Short mmCIF file of C-alpha atoms and ligand atoms in Angstrom, two decimals:
data_model
loop_
_atom_site.label_atom_id
_atom_site.label_comp_id
_atom_site.label_asym_id
_atom_site.label_seq_id
_atom_site.Cartn_x
_atom_site.Cartn_y
_atom_site.Cartn_z
CA MET A 1 -8.22 47.81 34.03
CA ALA A 2 -10.03 47.73 30.51
CA SER A 3 -12.22 50.18 29.87
CA ALA A 4 -15.85 49.66 29.58
CA ASN A 5 -16.52 49.06 25.60
CA GLU A 6 -12.94 47.42 25.28
CA ILE A 7 -13.55 43.00 25.37
CA ASP A 8 -11.65 41.34 27.37
CA ILE A 9 -10.80 38.13 25.20
CA ILE A 10 -9.22 35.78 27.42
CA SER A 11 -12.89 36.80 30.26
CA GLU A 12 -14.74 35.71 26.79
CA LEU A 13 -12.43 32.48 26.10
CA GLN A 14 -13.35 32.00 29.79
CA LYS A 15 -17.24 32.21 29.46
CA LYS A 16 -17.32 30.19 26.33
CA PRO A 17 -14.43 28.44 25.38
CA PHE A 18 -12.32 27.80 22.32
CA SER A 19 -14.01 24.12 21.81
CA VAL A 20 -17.17 24.98 21.55
CA ARG A 21 -17.01 27.91 19.04
CA GLN A 22 -17.41 28.40 15.28
CA SER A 23 -14.34 26.72 13.23
CA GLY A 24 -14.55 30.25 11.57
CA GLU A 25 -14.60 32.18 14.33
CA GLN A 26 -11.80 29.61 15.90
CA ASN A 27 -9.46 30.48 12.76
CA ILE A 28 -9.68 33.89 13.68
CA LEU A 29 -8.95 33.58 17.45
CA VAL A 30 -6.12 31.54 16.98
CA LYS A 31 -4.41 34.25 15.79
CA GLN A 32 -5.11 37.15 18.51
CA ARG A 33 -3.17 36.91 21.24
CA PRO A 34 -4.01 39.61 23.21
CA ILE A 35 -0.62 41.50 24.67
CA PRO A 36 -2.00 44.69 26.03
CA ASN A 37 0.54 46.38 28.41
CA LEU A 38 0.39 44.96 31.92
CA GLN A 39 0.51 47.91 35.18
CA ALA A 40 1.83 45.16 37.79
CA THR A 41 4.45 44.70 40.32
CA THR A 42 5.10 42.37 42.71
CA GLY A 43 8.06 44.00 45.31
CA ASN A 44 10.88 45.19 43.01
CA ARG A 45 9.67 43.48 40.27
CA SER A 46 7.57 44.75 37.68
CA PHE A 47 5.93 43.42 34.72
CA GLN A 48 8.55 43.72 31.27
CA GLU A 49 7.01 44.04 27.83
CA SER A 50 9.56 42.23 26.43
CA TRP A 51 8.51 38.81 28.36
CA TYR A 52 5.64 39.19 25.41
CA SER A 53 8.76 38.62 22.93
CA LYS A 54 10.31 36.13 24.90
CA LYS A 55 7.32 33.92 25.54
CA ASP A 56 5.25 33.87 22.88
CA TRP A 57 2.80 32.22 24.68
CA LEU A 58 2.27 34.70 27.32
CA CYS A 59 -0.90 36.32 27.13
CA CYS A 60 -2.81 39.01 29.45
CA SER A 61 -5.89 39.64 30.37
CA SER A 62 -6.86 43.67 31.10
CA GLU A 63 -9.95 43.51 32.45
CA LYS A 64 -8.71 40.98 35.29
CA ASN A 65 -5.51 42.04 35.44
CA ALA A 66 -3.22 39.08 35.39
CA LEU A 67 -1.15 37.05 32.29
CA PHE A 68 -2.23 33.84 31.36
CA CYS A 69 -1.11 30.61 29.28
CA TRP A 70 -2.99 31.76 25.08
CA PRO A 71 -2.40 27.69 24.48
CA CYS A 72 -3.84 26.73 27.42
CA LEU A 73 -6.76 29.18 27.35
CA LEU A 74 -7.45 27.30 23.77
CA PHE A 75 -7.08 24.06 24.21
CA CYS A 76 -6.30 23.20 27.38
CA PRO A 77 -8.35 25.42 29.36
CA GLY A 78 -9.76 22.97 32.29
CA SER A 79 -6.15 22.31 33.67
CA SER A 80 -5.99 23.67 37.07
CA SER A 81 -3.27 25.79 36.69
CA SER A 82 -3.24 29.38 38.32
CA TRP A 83 -2.31 30.22 34.00
CA THR A 84 -5.82 29.36 32.88
CA GLN A 85 -8.05 29.72 35.78
CA THR A 86 -7.13 33.12 37.73
CA GLY A 87 -3.97 34.45 36.08
CA PHE A 88 -0.70 34.83 37.31
CA LYS A 89 -0.08 37.90 39.06
CA ASN A 90 2.94 37.08 41.31
CA MET A 91 5.52 39.43 39.35
CA LYS A 92 8.56 38.10 41.76
CA ASN A 93 8.45 34.61 40.72
CA PHE A 94 7.79 35.20 37.40
CA LEU A 95 10.68 33.38 35.55
CA SER A 96 10.73 30.11 37.81
CA ASP A 97 6.35 29.63 37.68
CA CYS A 98 7.08 30.52 33.33
CA LYS A 99 9.98 27.73 33.67
CA LYS A 100 7.88 25.26 35.66
CA HIS A 101 4.86 25.36 33.67
CA GLU A 102 6.33 25.38 30.27
CA LYS A 103 7.26 21.76 31.30
CA ALA A 104 3.98 20.60 31.98
CA LYS A 105 2.25 17.59 30.23
CA SER A 106 -0.42 19.63 29.32
CA HIS A 107 0.89 22.92 28.49
CA MET A 108 3.36 21.04 25.98
CA GLY A 109 0.19 19.51 24.13
CA ALA A 110 -1.70 22.85 23.90
CA TYR A 111 1.14 24.61 22.70
CA LYS A 112 2.10 22.25 19.55
CA THR A 113 -1.71 21.94 18.94
CA TRP A 114 -1.76 25.84 18.97
CA LYS A 115 1.37 26.37 17.13
CA THR A 116 0.81 23.35 14.17
CA TYR A 117 -3.19 25.05 14.07
CA GLY A 118 -4.58 25.29 10.82
CA PHE A 119 -0.95 23.27 9.44
CA GLN A 120 -2.92 20.21 9.47
CA PRO A 121 -4.33 19.95 6.33
CA ARG A 122 -1.02 20.73 5.05
CA ILE A 123 0.97 17.86 6.69
CA ASP A 124 -2.45 15.83 5.31
CA CYS A 125 -1.22 16.62 1.78
CA LEU A 126 2.53 16.21 2.35
CA MET A 127 1.28 12.54 3.44
CA SER A 128 -0.92 12.50 0.80
CA GLN A 129 1.58 13.31 -1.87
CA THR A 130 3.63 10.79 -0.36
CA ARG A 131 1.49 7.78 -0.45
CA ARG A 132 0.11 9.59 -3.57
CA GLU A 133 4.01 7.99 -4.78
CA GLU A 134 3.93 5.05 -3.06
CA ILE A 135 0.93 4.38 -4.64
CA GLN A 136 3.01 4.87 -8.33
CA ARG A 137 5.64 3.12 -7.70
CA HIS A 138 3.69 0.34 -6.47
CA ASN A 139 1.13 0.77 -10.09
CA GLU A 140 4.47 0.74 -12.49
CA GLU A 141 6.39 -2.50 -10.80
CA VAL A 142 2.75 -3.71 -11.62
CA ARG A 143 2.55 -3.11 -15.10
CA GLN A 144 6.42 -4.36 -15.44
CA ASN A 145 5.34 -7.72 -13.97
CA ARG A 146 2.32 -7.93 -16.30
CA GLU A 147 4.64 -6.55 -19.64
CA MET A 148 7.51 -9.53 -18.43
CA LEU A 149 4.55 -12.37 -17.67
CA LYS A 150 3.82 -11.75 -21.41
CA THR A 151 7.15 -12.41 -22.50
CA ILE A 152 7.29 -15.81 -19.89
CA THR A 153 4.43 -16.40 -20.84
CA GLU A 154 4.85 -16.53 -24.81
CA ALA A 155 7.90 -18.76 -23.88
CA VAL A 156 5.87 -21.57 -22.11
CA LEU A 157 3.44 -21.64 -25.15
CA TYR A 158 5.96 -21.41 -27.71
CA LEU A 159 7.80 -24.43 -25.91
CA SER A 160 4.91 -26.31 -24.97
CA ARG A 161 3.62 -25.99 -28.79
CA GLN A 162 6.67 -27.12 -30.07
CA GLU A 163 6.90 -29.72 -27.19
CA LEU A 164 10.22 -29.04 -25.63
CA ALA A 165 11.70 -29.57 -22.55
CA PHE A 166 12.05 -26.65 -20.70
CA ARG A 167 14.59 -27.01 -17.96
CA GLY A 168 18.58 -27.67 -19.16
CA HIS A 169 20.89 -29.98 -17.26
CA ASP A 170 22.70 -27.50 -16.32
CA GLU A 171 20.85 -23.99 -15.58
CA SER A 172 24.14 -21.81 -13.64
CA SER A 173 25.44 -19.18 -14.80
CA SER A 174 28.20 -20.53 -16.08
CA SER A 175 26.33 -23.37 -18.12
CA MET A 176 27.17 -22.98 -21.92
CA ASN A 177 23.44 -24.04 -21.88
CA ARG A 178 20.50 -23.53 -19.34
CA GLY A 179 18.36 -25.02 -20.92
CA ASN A 180 15.46 -24.28 -23.63
CA TYR A 181 13.07 -21.87 -21.03
CA ARG A 182 16.73 -19.80 -19.78
CA GLU A 183 17.53 -19.35 -23.55
CA LEU A 184 14.20 -18.35 -24.89
CA LEU A 185 14.31 -15.86 -21.98
CA GLU A 186 18.00 -15.19 -23.24
CA SER A 187 16.68 -14.08 -26.28
CA PHE A 188 14.56 -11.99 -25.71
CA ALA A 189 16.30 -9.85 -23.30
CA LYS A 190 18.63 -9.30 -26.11
CA MET A 191 15.71 -7.54 -27.93
CA ASP A 192 14.20 -5.74 -24.59
CA SER A 193 16.71 -3.82 -21.76
CA VAL A 194 13.47 -3.27 -19.62
CA PHE A 195 13.50 -7.42 -19.84
CA GLU A 196 16.97 -8.16 -19.45
CA ARG A 197 17.45 -5.80 -16.05
CA ARG A 198 14.34 -7.74 -14.22
CA LEU A 199 15.38 -10.93 -15.63
CA HIS A 200 18.83 -10.37 -14.64
CA GLY A 201 17.63 -8.94 -10.89
CA ARG A 202 19.49 -5.39 -12.16
CA LEU A 203 16.24 -3.56 -10.41
CA ALA A 204 18.13 -0.74 -9.18
CA GLU A 205 18.60 1.28 -12.06
CA THR A 206 14.63 1.20 -13.09
CA HIS A 207 14.18 2.89 -9.35
CA LEU A 208 12.48 0.29 -8.09
CA ALA A 209 15.52 -0.68 -6.12
CA GLY A 210 14.92 -3.92 -3.73
CA GLY A 211 15.53 -7.53 -4.06
CA GLY A 212 13.38 -10.68 -3.97
CA ARG A 213 11.53 -9.40 -6.97
CA PHE A 214 9.85 -11.57 -9.29
CA THR A 215 12.51 -12.71 -12.52
CA GLY A 216 10.30 -15.61 -13.99
CA VAL A 217 12.73 -17.81 -13.45
CA SER A 218 12.44 -20.83 -10.83
CA PRO A 219 11.13 -23.55 -11.62
CA ASP A 220 7.74 -23.28 -9.90
CA ILE A 221 6.79 -20.19 -12.10
CA GLN A 222 7.85 -22.48 -14.74
CA ASN A 223 5.11 -24.97 -13.14
CA ASP A 224 2.57 -22.39 -11.86
CA LEU A 225 2.43 -21.29 -15.81
CA ILE A 226 1.72 -23.65 -17.17
CA ASP A 227 -0.96 -25.45 -15.15
CA CYS A 228 -2.60 -21.59 -15.97
CA LEU A 229 -2.24 -22.16 -19.38
CA ASP A 230 -3.28 -26.08 -18.71
CA LYS A 231 -6.56 -24.55 -17.23
CA ILE A 232 -7.17 -22.04 -19.83
CA ILE A 233 -6.95 -24.43 -22.58
CA GLU A 234 -9.22 -26.91 -20.82
CA ASP A 235 -11.80 -24.54 -20.20
CA GLU A 236 -12.55 -23.83 -24.23
CA ILE A 237 -12.55 -27.82 -24.45
CA LEU A 238 -14.99 -27.28 -22.10
CA LYS A 239 -17.57 -24.34 -23.74
CA GLU A 240 -16.63 -26.77 -26.79
CA ILE A 241 -18.18 -29.72 -25.64
CA TYR A 242 -20.90 -28.06 -23.91
CA CYS A 243 -21.84 -26.55 -27.27
CA CYS A 244 -21.44 -29.92 -29.06
CA THR A 245 -24.13 -32.15 -30.79
CA PHE A 246 -22.76 -35.33 -29.77
CA LEU A 247 -19.88 -36.28 -28.24
CA SER A 248 -17.55 -39.57 -27.23
CA ILE A 249 -14.08 -40.21 -25.45
CA GLN A 250 -11.30 -42.05 -26.25
CA VAL A 251 -8.90 -43.26 -23.84
CA ASP A 252 -5.52 -45.29 -25.07
CA GLU A 253 -3.02 -46.12 -22.88
CA ALA A 254 1.12 -45.53 -23.94
CA THR A 255 4.34 -45.53 -22.27
CA ASP A 256 6.44 -42.13 -21.58
CA VAL A 257 10.14 -41.58 -21.84
CA SER A 258 10.30 -42.23 -18.24
CA THR A 259 8.88 -45.42 -18.39
CA LYS A 260 5.33 -44.16 -16.86
CA GLU A 261 2.21 -45.90 -18.60
CA GLN A 262 0.46 -42.68 -19.19
CA LEU A 263 -3.45 -42.81 -20.88
CA SER A 264 -4.70 -40.21 -23.12
CA VAL A 265 -7.57 -38.82 -22.36
CA ILE A 266 -9.00 -37.50 -26.13
CA VAL A 267 -12.65 -35.93 -26.83
CA ARG A 268 -14.59 -36.45 -30.12
CA MET A 269 -17.13 -33.66 -31.04
CA ASP A 270 -19.55 -33.60 -33.66
CA LYS A 271 -19.97 -30.04 -34.12
CA GLY A 272 -22.84 -30.37 -36.64
CA GLU A 273 -20.60 -29.45 -39.56
CA SER A 274 -17.41 -30.99 -38.80
CA VAL A 275 -16.24 -33.24 -35.91
CA ILE A 276 -13.18 -32.18 -34.25
CA GLU A 277 -10.95 -33.85 -31.33
CA ARG A 278 -9.56 -32.39 -28.28
CA GLN A 279 -6.95 -33.74 -26.00
CA LEU A 280 -7.16 -33.50 -22.28
CA GLY A 281 -4.73 -34.77 -21.00
CA PHE A 282 -2.43 -37.57 -19.14
CA VAL A 283 -2.93 -39.29 -16.49
CA ASP A 284 -0.73 -41.63 -15.13
CA VAL A 285 -2.14 -45.47 -14.51
CA SER A 286 1.43 -46.91 -13.97
CA CYS A 287 0.01 -48.17 -10.47
CA ASP A 288 -3.25 -50.22 -12.26
CA ARG A 289 -4.20 -50.83 -15.75
CA THR A 290 -6.60 -52.80 -15.59
CA ALA A 291 -10.34 -52.06 -17.48
CA THR A 292 -12.03 -51.32 -13.88
CA ALA A 293 -9.06 -48.66 -12.88
CA ILE A 294 -9.11 -46.84 -16.74
CA SER A 295 -12.51 -46.52 -15.93
CA SER A 296 -12.40 -45.06 -12.57
CA VAL A 297 -10.19 -42.35 -14.25
CA VAL A 298 -12.53 -41.82 -16.45
CA LYS A 299 -15.42 -41.24 -14.28
CA GLY A 300 -13.29 -38.66 -11.92
CA LEU A 301 -12.55 -37.00 -15.14
CA ARG A 302 -16.37 -36.59 -15.57
CA ASP A 303 -16.96 -35.88 -11.43
CA SER A 304 -13.76 -33.07 -11.57
CA ARG A 305 -15.47 -31.40 -14.45
CA PRO A 306 -19.04 -30.52 -14.57
CA LEU A 307 -19.39 -29.70 -17.97
CA LEU A 308 -18.61 -32.62 -19.31
CA LEU A 309 -21.47 -34.49 -19.45
CA LEU A 310 -20.55 -38.11 -20.18
ZN1 ZN B 1 0.24 26.76 28.57
#
């Protein structure tokens, strides 16, 4: 039995459960599994102190003179088991009852919580580290994609400025001439090893393993880039239009190499000291080249561009 001055932790826990205690108190309490020597005998079977080392969850209340389950007392005190309520006293059935209790779902949950108590921040830390590495890999990939996009944009600008065709007749890997766009990118690749690896899809060497990454050579990408650059140039022209004093628009029809009738649209702006001209683009008017149709095209241009104050 416990002496008058000795505090029985298990009795205290039953009065005030672990869950309602302050975190500082919990941190101390969780490590204080009470393992006093128990003088208990049932039939010809007595309590043995070595059971504490064999069953690391086992604890004892001196006051109640009974065995309890320490993790269940801490984290699952509501379970109706004798291991948390009255205490276990039948030494004769100790081993069989222990096995039965160890298989209980509530005990397994409480045992796991007890064993990992205090380690949670370290697990979180480990997860944060993994997440950080994942973000770093992603950022590195974004950085390399942007670098690649810069080079590809330069190729698109160059070919557009020089009015050169992008595509080749034969763009297969065995082709001697894969078209201006691919050949220009191959030339850039000779001077930039990272770009060369990405262009040819050899990403494993750059620790960015995996397929389906951005290489920038598909016809869709080429058209998307041309559209993006076209939009940027048009926005700049519209800014000039917005600031100019006077404006006129010229339209002229011409036939291109594919025999399509194209309407060239040019704006002429008076900027005070000088007069400048900018081409807004070509519009296919093959279907209808009447004055009414051409007039509709011009009005359509105005309606689709709010800054074009015609
Ligand atoms: Zn238990």
